[in-house]
mmCIF file of C-alpha atoms and ligand atoms in Angstrom:
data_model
loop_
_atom_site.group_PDB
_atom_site.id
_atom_site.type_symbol
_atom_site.label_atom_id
_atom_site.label_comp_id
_atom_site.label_asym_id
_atom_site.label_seq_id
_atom_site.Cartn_x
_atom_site.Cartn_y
_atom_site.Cartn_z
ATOM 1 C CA UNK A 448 54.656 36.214 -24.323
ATOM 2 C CA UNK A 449 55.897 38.983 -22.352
ATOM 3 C CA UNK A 450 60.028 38.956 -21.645
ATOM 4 C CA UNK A 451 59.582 38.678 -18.209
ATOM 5 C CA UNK A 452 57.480 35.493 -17.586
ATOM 6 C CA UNK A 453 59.169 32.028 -17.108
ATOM 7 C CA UNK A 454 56.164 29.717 -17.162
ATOM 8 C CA UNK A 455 52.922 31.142 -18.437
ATOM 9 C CA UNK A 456 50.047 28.429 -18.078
ATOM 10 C CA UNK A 457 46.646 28.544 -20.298
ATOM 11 C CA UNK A 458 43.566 26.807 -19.923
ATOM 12 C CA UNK A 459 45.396 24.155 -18.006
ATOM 13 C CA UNK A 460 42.998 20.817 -17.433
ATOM 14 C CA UNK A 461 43.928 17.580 -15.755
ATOM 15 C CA UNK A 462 41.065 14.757 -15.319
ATOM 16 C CA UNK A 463 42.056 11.589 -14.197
ATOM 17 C CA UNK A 464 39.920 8.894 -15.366
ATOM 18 C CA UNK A 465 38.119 6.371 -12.529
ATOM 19 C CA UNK A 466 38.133 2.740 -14.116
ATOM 20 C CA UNK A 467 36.975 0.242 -12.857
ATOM 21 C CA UNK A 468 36.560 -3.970 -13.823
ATOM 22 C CA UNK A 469 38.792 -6.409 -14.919
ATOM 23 C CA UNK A 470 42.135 -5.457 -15.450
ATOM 24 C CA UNK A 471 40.492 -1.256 -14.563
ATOM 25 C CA UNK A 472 39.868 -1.143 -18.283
ATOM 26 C CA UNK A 473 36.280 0.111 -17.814
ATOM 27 C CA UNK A 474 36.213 4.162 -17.463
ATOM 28 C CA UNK A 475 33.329 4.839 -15.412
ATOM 29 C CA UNK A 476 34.151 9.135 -14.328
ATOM 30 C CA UNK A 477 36.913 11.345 -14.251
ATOM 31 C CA UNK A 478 38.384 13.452 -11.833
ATOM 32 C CA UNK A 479 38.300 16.738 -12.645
ATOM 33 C CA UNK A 480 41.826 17.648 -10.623
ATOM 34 C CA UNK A 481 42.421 20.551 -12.307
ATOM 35 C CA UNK A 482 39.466 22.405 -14.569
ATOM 36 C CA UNK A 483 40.882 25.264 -16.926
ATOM 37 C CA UNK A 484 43.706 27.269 -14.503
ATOM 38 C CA UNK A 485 45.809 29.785 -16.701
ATOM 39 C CA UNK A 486 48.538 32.182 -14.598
ATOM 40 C CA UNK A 487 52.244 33.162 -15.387
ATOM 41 C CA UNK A 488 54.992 33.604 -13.756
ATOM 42 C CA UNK A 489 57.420 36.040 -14.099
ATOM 43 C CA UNK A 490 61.489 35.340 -13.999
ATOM 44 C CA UNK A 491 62.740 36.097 -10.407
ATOM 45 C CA UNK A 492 59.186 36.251 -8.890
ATOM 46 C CA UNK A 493 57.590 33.528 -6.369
ATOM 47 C CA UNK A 494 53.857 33.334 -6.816
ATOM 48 C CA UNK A 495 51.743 31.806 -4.329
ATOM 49 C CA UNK A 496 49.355 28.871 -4.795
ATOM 50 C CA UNK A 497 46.973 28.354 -1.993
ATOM 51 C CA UNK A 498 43.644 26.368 -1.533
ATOM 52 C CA UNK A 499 42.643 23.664 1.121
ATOM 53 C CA UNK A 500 43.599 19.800 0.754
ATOM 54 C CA UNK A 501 42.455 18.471 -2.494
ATOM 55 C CA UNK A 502 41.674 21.474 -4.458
ATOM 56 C CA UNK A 503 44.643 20.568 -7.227
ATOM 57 C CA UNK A 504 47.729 22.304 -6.116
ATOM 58 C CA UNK A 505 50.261 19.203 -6.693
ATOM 59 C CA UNK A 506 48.209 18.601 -10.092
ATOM 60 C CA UNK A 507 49.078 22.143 -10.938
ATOM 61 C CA UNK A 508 52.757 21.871 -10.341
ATOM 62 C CA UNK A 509 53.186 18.237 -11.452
ATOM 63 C CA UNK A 510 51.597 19.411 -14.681
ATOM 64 C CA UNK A 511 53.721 22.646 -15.172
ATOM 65 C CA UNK A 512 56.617 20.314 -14.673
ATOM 66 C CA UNK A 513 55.115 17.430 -17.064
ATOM 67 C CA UNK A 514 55.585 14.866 -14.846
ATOM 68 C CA UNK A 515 51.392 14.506 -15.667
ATOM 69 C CA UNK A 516 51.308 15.291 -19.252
ATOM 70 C CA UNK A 517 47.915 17.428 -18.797
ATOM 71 C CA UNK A 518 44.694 16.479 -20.762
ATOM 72 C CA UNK A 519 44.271 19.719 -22.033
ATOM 73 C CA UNK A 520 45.894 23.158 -22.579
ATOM 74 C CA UNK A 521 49.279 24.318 -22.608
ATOM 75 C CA UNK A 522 52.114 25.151 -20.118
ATOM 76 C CA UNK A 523 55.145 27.552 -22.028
ATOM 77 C CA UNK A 524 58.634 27.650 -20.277
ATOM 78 C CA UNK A 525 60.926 29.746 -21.316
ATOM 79 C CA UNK A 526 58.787 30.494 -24.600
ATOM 80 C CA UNK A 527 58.072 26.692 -25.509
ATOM 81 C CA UNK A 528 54.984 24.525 -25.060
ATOM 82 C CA UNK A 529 56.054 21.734 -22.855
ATOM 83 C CA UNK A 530 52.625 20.062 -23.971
ATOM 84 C CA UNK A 531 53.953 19.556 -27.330
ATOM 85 C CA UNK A 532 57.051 18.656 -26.570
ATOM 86 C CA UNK A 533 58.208 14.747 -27.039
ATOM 87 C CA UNK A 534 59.980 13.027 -23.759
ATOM 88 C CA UNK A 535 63.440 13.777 -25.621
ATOM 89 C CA UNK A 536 62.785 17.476 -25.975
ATOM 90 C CA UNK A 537 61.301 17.769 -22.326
ATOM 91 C CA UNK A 538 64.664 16.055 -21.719
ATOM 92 C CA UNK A 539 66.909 18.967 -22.595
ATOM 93 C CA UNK A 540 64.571 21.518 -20.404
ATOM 94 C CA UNK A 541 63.977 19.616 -17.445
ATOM 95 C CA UNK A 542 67.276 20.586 -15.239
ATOM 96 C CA UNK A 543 66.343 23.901 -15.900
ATOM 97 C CA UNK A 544 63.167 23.191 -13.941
ATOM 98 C CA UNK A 545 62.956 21.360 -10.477
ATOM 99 C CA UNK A 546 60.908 20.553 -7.559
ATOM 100 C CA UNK A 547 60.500 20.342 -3.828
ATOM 101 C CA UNK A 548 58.575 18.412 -2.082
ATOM 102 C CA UNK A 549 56.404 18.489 1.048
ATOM 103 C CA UNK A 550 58.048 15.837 2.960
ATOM 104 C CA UNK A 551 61.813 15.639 3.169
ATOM 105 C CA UNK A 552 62.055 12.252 4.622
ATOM 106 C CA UNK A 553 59.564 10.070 2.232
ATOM 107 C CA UNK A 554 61.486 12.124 -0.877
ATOM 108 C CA UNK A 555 64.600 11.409 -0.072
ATOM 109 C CA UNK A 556 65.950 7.647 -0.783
ATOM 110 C CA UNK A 557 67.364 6.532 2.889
ATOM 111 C CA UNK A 558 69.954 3.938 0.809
ATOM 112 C CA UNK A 559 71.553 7.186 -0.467
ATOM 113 C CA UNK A 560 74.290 9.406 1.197
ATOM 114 C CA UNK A 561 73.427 12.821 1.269
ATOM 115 C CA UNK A 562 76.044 13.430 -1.574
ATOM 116 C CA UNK A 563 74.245 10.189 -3.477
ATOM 117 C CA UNK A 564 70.785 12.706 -3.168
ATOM 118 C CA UNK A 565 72.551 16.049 -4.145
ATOM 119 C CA UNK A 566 74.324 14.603 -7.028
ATOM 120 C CA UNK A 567 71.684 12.341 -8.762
ATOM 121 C CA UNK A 568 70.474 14.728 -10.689
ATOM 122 C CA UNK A 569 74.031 15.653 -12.250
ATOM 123 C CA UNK A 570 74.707 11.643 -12.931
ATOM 124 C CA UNK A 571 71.362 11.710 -14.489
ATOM 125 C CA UNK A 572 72.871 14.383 -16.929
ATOM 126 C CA UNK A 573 75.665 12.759 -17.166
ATOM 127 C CA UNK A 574 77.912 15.659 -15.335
ATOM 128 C CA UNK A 575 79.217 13.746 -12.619
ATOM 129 C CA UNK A 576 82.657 12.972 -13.066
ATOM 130 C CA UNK A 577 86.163 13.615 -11.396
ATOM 131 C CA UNK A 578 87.001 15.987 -8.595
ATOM 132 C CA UNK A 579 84.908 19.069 -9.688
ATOM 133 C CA UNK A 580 81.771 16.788 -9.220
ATOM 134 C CA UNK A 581 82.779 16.082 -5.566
ATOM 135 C CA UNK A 582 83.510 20.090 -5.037
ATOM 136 C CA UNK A 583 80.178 21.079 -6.715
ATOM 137 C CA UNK A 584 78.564 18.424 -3.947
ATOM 138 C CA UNK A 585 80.571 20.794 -1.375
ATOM 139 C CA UNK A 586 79.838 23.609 -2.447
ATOM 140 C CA UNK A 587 75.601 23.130 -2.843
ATOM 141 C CA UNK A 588 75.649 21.630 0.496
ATOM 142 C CA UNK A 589 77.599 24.780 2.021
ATOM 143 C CA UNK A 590 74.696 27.076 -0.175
ATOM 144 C CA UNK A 591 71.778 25.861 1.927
ATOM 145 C CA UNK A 592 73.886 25.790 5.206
ATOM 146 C CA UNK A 593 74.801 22.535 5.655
ATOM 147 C CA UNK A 594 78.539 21.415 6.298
ATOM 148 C CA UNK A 595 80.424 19.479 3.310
ATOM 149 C CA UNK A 596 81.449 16.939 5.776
ATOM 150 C CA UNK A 597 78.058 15.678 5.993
ATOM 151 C CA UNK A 598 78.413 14.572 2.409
ATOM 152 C CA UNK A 599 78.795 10.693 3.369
ATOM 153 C CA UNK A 600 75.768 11.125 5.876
ATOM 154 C CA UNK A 601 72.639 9.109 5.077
ATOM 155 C CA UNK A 602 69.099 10.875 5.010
ATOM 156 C CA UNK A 603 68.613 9.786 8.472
ATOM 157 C CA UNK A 604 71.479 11.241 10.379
ATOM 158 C CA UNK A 605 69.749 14.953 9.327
ATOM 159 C CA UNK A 606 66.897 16.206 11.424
ATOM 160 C CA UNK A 607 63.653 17.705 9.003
ATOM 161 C CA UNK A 608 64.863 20.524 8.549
ATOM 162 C CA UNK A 609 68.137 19.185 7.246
ATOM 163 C CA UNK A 610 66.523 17.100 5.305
ATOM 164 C CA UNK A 611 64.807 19.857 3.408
ATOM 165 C CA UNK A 612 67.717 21.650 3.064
ATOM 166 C CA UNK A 613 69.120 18.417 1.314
ATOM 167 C CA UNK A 614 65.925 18.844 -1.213
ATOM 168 C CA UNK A 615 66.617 22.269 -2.035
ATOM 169 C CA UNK A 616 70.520 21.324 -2.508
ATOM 170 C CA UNK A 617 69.471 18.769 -5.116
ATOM 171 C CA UNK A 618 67.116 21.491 -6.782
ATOM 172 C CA UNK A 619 69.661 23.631 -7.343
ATOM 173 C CA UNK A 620 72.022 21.199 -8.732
ATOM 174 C CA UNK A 621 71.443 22.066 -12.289
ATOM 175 C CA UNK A 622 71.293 25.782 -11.978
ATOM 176 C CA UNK A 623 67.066 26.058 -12.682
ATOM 177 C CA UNK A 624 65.451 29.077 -13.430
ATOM 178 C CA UNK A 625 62.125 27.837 -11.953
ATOM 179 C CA UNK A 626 61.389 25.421 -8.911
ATOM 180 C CA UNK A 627 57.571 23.961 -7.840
ATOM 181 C CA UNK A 628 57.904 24.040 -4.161
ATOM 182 C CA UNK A 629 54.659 21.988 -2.799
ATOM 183 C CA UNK A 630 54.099 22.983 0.862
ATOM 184 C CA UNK A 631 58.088 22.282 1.213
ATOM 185 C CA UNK A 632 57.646 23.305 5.057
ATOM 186 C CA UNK A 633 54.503 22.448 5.841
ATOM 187 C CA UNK A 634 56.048 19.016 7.511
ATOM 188 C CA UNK A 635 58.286 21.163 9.646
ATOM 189 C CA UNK A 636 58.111 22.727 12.925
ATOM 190 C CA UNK A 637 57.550 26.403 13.137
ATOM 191 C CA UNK A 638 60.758 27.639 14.541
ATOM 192 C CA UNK A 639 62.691 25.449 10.979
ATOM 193 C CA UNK A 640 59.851 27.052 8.584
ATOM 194 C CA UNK A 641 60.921 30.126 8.847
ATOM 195 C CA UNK A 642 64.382 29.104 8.251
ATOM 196 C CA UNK A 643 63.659 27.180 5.482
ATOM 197 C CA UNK A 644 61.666 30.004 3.400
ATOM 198 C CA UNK A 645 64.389 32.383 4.398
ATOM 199 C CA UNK A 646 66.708 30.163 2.475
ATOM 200 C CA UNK A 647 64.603 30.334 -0.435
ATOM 201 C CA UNK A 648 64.391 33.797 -0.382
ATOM 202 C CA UNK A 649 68.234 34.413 -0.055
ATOM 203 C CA UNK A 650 68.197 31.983 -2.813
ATOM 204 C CA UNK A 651 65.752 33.800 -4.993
ATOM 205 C CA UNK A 652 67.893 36.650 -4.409
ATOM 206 C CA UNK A 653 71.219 35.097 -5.170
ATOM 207 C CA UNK A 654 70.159 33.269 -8.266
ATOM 208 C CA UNK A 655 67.277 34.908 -9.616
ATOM 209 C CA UNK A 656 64.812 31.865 -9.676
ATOM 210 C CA UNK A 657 61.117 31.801 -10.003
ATOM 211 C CA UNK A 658 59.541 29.725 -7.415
ATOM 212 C CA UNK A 659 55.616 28.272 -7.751
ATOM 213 C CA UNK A 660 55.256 28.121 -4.004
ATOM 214 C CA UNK A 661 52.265 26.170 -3.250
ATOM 215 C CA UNK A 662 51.079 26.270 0.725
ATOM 216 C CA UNK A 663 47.906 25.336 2.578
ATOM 217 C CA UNK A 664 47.115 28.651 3.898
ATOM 218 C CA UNK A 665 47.231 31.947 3.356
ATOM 219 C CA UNK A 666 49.551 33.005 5.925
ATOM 220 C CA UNK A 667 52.669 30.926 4.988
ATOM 221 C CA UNK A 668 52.785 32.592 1.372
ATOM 222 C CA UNK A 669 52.645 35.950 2.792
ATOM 223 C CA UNK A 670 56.009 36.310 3.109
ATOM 224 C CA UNK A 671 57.735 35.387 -0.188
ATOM 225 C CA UNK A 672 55.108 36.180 -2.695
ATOM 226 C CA UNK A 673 55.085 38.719 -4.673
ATOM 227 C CA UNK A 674 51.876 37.394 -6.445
ATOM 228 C CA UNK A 675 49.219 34.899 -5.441
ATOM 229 C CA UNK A 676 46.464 32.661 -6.752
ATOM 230 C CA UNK A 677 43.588 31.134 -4.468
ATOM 231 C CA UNK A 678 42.074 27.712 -5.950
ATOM 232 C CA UNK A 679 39.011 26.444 -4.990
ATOM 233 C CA UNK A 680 37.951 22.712 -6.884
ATOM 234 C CA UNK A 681 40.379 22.996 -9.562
ATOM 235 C CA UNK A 682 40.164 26.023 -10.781
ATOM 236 C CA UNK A 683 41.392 29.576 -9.956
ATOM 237 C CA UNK A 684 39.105 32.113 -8.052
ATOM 238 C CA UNK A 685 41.505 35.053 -7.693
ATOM 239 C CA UNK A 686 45.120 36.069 -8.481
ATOM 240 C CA UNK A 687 46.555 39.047 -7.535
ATOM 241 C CA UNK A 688 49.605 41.288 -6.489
ATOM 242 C CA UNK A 689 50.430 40.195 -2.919
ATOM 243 C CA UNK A 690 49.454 43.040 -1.136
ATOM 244 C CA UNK A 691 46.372 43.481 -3.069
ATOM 245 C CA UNK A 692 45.267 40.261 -1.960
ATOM 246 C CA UNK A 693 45.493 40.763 1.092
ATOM 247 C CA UNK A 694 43.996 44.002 1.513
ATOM 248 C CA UNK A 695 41.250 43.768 -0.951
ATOM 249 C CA UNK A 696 40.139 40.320 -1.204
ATOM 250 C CA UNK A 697 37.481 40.803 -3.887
ATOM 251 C CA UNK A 698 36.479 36.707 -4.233
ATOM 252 C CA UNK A 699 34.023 35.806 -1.334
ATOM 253 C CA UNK A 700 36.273 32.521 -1.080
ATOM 254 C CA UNK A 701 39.684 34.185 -0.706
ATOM 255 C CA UNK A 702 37.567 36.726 1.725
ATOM 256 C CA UNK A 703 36.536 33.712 4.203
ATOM 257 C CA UNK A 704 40.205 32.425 3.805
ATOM 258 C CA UNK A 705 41.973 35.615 4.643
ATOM 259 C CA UNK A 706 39.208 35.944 7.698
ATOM 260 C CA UNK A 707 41.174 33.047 9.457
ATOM 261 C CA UNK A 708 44.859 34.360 9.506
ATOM 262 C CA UNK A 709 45.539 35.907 12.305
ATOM 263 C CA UNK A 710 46.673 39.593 11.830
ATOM 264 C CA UNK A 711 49.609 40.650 13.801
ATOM 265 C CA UNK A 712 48.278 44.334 14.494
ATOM 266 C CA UNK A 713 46.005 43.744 17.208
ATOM 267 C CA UNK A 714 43.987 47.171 16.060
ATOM 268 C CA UNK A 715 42.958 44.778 13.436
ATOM 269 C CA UNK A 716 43.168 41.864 14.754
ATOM 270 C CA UNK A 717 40.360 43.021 17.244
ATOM 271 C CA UNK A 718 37.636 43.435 14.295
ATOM 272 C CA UNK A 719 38.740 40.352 12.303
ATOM 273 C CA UNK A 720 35.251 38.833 11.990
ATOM 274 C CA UNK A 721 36.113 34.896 11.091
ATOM 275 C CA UNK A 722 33.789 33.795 8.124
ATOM 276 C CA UNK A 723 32.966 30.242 8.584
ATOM 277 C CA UNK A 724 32.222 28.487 5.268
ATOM 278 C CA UNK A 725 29.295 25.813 5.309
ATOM 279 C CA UNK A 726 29.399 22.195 3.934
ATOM 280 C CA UNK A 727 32.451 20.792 3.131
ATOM 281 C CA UNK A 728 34.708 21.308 -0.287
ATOM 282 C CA UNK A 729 32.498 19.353 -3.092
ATOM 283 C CA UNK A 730 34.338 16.244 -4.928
ATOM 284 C CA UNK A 731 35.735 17.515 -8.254
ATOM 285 C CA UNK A 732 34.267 14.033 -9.509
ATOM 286 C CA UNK A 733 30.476 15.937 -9.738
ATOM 287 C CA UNK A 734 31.509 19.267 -9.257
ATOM 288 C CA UNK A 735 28.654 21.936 -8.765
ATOM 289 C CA UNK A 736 26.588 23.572 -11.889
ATOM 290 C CA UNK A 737 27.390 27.278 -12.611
ATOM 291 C CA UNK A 738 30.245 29.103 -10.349
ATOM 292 C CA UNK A 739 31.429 25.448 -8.497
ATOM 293 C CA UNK A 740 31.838 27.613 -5.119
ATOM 294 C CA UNK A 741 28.113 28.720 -5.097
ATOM 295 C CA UNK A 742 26.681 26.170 -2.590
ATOM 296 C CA UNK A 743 28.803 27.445 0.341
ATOM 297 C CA UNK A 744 29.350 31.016 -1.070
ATOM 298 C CA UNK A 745 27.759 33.418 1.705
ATOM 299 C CA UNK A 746 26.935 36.015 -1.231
ATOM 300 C CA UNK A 747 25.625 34.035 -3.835
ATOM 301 C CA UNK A 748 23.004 35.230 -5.690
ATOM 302 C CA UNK A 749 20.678 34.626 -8.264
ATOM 303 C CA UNK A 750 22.762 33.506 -11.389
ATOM 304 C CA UNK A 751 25.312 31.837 -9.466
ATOM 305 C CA UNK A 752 24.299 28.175 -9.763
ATOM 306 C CA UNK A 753 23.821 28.008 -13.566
ATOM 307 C CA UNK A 754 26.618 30.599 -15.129
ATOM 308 C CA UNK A 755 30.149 30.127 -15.058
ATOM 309 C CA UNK A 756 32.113 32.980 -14.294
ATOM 310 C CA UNK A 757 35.391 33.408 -15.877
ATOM 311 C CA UNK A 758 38.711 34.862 -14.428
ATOM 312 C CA UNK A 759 38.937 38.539 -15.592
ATOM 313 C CA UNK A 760 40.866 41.543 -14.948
ATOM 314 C CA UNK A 761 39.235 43.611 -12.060
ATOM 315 C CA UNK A 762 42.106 46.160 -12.532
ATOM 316 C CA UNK A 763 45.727 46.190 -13.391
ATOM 317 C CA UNK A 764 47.267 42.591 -12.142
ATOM 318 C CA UNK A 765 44.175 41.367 -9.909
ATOM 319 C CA UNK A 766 42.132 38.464 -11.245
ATOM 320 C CA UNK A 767 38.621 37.311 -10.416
ATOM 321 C CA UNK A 768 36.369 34.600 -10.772
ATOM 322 C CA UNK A 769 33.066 35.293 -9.614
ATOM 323 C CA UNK A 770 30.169 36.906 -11.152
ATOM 324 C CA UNK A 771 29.698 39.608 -8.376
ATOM 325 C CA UNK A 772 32.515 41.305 -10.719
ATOM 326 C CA UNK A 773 31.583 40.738 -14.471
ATOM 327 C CA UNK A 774 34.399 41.052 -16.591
ATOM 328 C CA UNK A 775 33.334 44.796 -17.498
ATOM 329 C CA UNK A 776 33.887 45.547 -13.785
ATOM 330 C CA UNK A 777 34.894 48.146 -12.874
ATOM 331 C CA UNK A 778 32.721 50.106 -15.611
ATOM 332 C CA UNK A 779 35.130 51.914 -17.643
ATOM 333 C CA UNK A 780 35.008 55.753 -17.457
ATOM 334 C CA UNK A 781 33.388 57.583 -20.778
ATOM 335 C CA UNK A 782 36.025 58.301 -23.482
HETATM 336 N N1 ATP B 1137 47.061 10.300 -9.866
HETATM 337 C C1 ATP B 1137 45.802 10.584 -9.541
HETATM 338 N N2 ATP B 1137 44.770 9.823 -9.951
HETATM 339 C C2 ATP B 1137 43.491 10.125 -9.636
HETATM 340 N N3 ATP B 1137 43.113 11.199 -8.917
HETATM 341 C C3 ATP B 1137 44.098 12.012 -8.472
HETATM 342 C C4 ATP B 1137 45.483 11.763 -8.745
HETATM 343 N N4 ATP B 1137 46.230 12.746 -8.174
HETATM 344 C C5 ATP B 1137 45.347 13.565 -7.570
HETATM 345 N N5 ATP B 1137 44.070 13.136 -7.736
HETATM 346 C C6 ATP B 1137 42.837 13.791 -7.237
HETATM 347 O O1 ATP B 1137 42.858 15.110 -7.715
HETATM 348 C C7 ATP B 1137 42.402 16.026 -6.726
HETATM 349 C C8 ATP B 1137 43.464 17.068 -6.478
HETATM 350 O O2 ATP B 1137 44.589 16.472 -5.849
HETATM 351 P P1 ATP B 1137 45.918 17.268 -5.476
HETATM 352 O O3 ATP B 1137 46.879 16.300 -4.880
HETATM 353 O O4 ATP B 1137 46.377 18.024 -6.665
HETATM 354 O O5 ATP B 1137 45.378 18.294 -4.374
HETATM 355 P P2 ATP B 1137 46.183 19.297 -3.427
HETATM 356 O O6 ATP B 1137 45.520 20.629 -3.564
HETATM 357 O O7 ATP B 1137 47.639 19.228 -3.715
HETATM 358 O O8 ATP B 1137 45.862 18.722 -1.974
HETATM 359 P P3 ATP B 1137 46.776 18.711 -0.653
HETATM 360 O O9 ATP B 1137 46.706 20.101 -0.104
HETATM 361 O O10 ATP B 1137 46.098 17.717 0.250
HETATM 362 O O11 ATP B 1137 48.179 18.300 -1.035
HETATM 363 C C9 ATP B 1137 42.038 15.185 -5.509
HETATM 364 O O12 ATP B 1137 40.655 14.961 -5.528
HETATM 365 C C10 ATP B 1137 42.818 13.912 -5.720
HETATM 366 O O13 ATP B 1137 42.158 12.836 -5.132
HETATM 367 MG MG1 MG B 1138 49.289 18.650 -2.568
#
């Protein structure tokens, strides 16, 4: 594993199993949340993880974190497989590793004063005593711009964005080197998103964390990524340097996503020709034969519904899934 990478993730499956009858004993199908994803990401950098509602993202980052032990594969950290790692071993790596969620006011418990929230994780580790535990509260509130005299303030006395900043206070209290955020603004209105990523960013560049930074759309990633991965029905159709993404989509799924941001030159904002997909995302309970985005792909061809394509290097850090770029493409020039 190369020096730079925090979490590298390989063949990555998580199916949930449907049960049913007395007692749900009976296993009658699985959910296939997430299908064979591998990525990495490097120490410092905030990779992107976008696909529309359903298509795994949470799975992703609630298995990188363990809080689902996946059912297959194997997620390193810091050079360790957390896979095959016992609860007391994920113990001693866990502050190291945090998460935000979507919704800062369901995450946050509204019995709890805001110092109650920030500190929790410290008591948890058993680092929360005497006066430098009340000054460490102080000071992580006055990190993400809130005012230590809101310490004694209960969850809802903040407004959302507040709230969030209260989430990312308690992520940093253990000093992590990598943080899942899961669509940590996409609750918030747009004038407090901005603000919100901004403080992740200064905090990215203060600390040096890694952030898995999973979003909706492709627009709200743009920003802080440096990388980013497009998932489509639990698995990954195409990973690549930010700007490489966005200016040469290769997968005809990330193409039809990128067609609906908005583009603020209005040279090429002019000729932005919307794709619009047909049919609606498939249920990863019977996902399609062959490539599982055929049935609504606009180029798909021939062997499409029967092979699988795998994810393979188009060129230097850009990733595809699809079998309109075999993984010989681009043909390599003649020795
Ligand atoms: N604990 C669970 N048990 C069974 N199925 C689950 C469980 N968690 C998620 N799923 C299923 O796995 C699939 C992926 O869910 P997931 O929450 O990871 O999607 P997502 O990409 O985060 O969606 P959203 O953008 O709406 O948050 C969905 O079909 C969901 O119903
Ligand atoms: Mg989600």
């Amino acid at each position: 594993m190369g020096e730079d990478v925090v979490v590298r993730v390989a063949g990555l499956a998580m199916h949930f199993p449907i049960t049913s009858g007395l007692f749900l004993q009976r296993k009658i199908g699985l959910v296939k949340a997430v299908d064979g994803v591998s990525f990495a990401v490097r120490k410092g950098e905030t990779l992107g993880l976008v696909g529309e509602s359903g298509c795994g993202k949470t799975t992703v980052g609630k298995c990188v974190l363990q809080l689902y032990r996946p059912t297959s594969g194997s997620v390193f950290f810091e050079g360790q497989d957390l896979c095959r790692m016992s609860e007391g071993q994920l113990r001693q790596v866990r502050p190291r590793m945090q998460l935000i969620f979507q919704d800062p006011g369901e995450s946050l418990d509204p019995r709890f004063t805001a110092a109650d929230i920030v500190g929790e994780p410290m008591w948890i580790q058993g680092k929360a005593q005497g006066p430098a535990y009340r000054e460490r509260i102080a000071e992580l509130l006055s990190i993400v711009g809130l005012a230590p005299y809101m310490a004694d303030r209960y969850p809802h006395e903040f407004s959302g964005g507040q709230r969030q900043r209260l989430g990312v206070a308690r992520a940093l209290a253990l000093e992590p080197t990598f943080i899942v955020c899961d669509e940590p603004v996409s609750a918030l209105d747009v004038s407090i998103q901005a603000q919100i990523i901004n403080l992740l960013d200064d905090l990215q560049q203060k600390y040096g964390i890694a952030y898995l930074f999973i979003a909706h759309d492709l627009s709200v990633v743009r920003h802080l990524s440096d990388r980013v991965a497009v998932m489509y029905l639990g698995k990954i159709a195409e990973i690549a340097g930010r700007d490489a993404l966005y200016q040469e989509p290769l997968h005809p799924y990330t193409q039809a996503l990128l067609s609906a941001v908005p583009i603020p030159d209005p040279a090429v904002e002019a000729k932005r020709v919307p794709i619009i997909l047909k049919g609606e995302v498939p249920s990863p309970i019977n996902p399609p034969s062959g490539c599982v985005f055929h049935p609504r792909c606009p180029k798909a061809f021939g062997p499409c519904p029967t092979v699988v394509p795998v994810l393979a290097d188009v060129s230097q850090d850009h990733q595809v899934s699809c079998l309109l770029y075999p993984p010989s493409w681009p043909p390599s020039a003649p020795p």
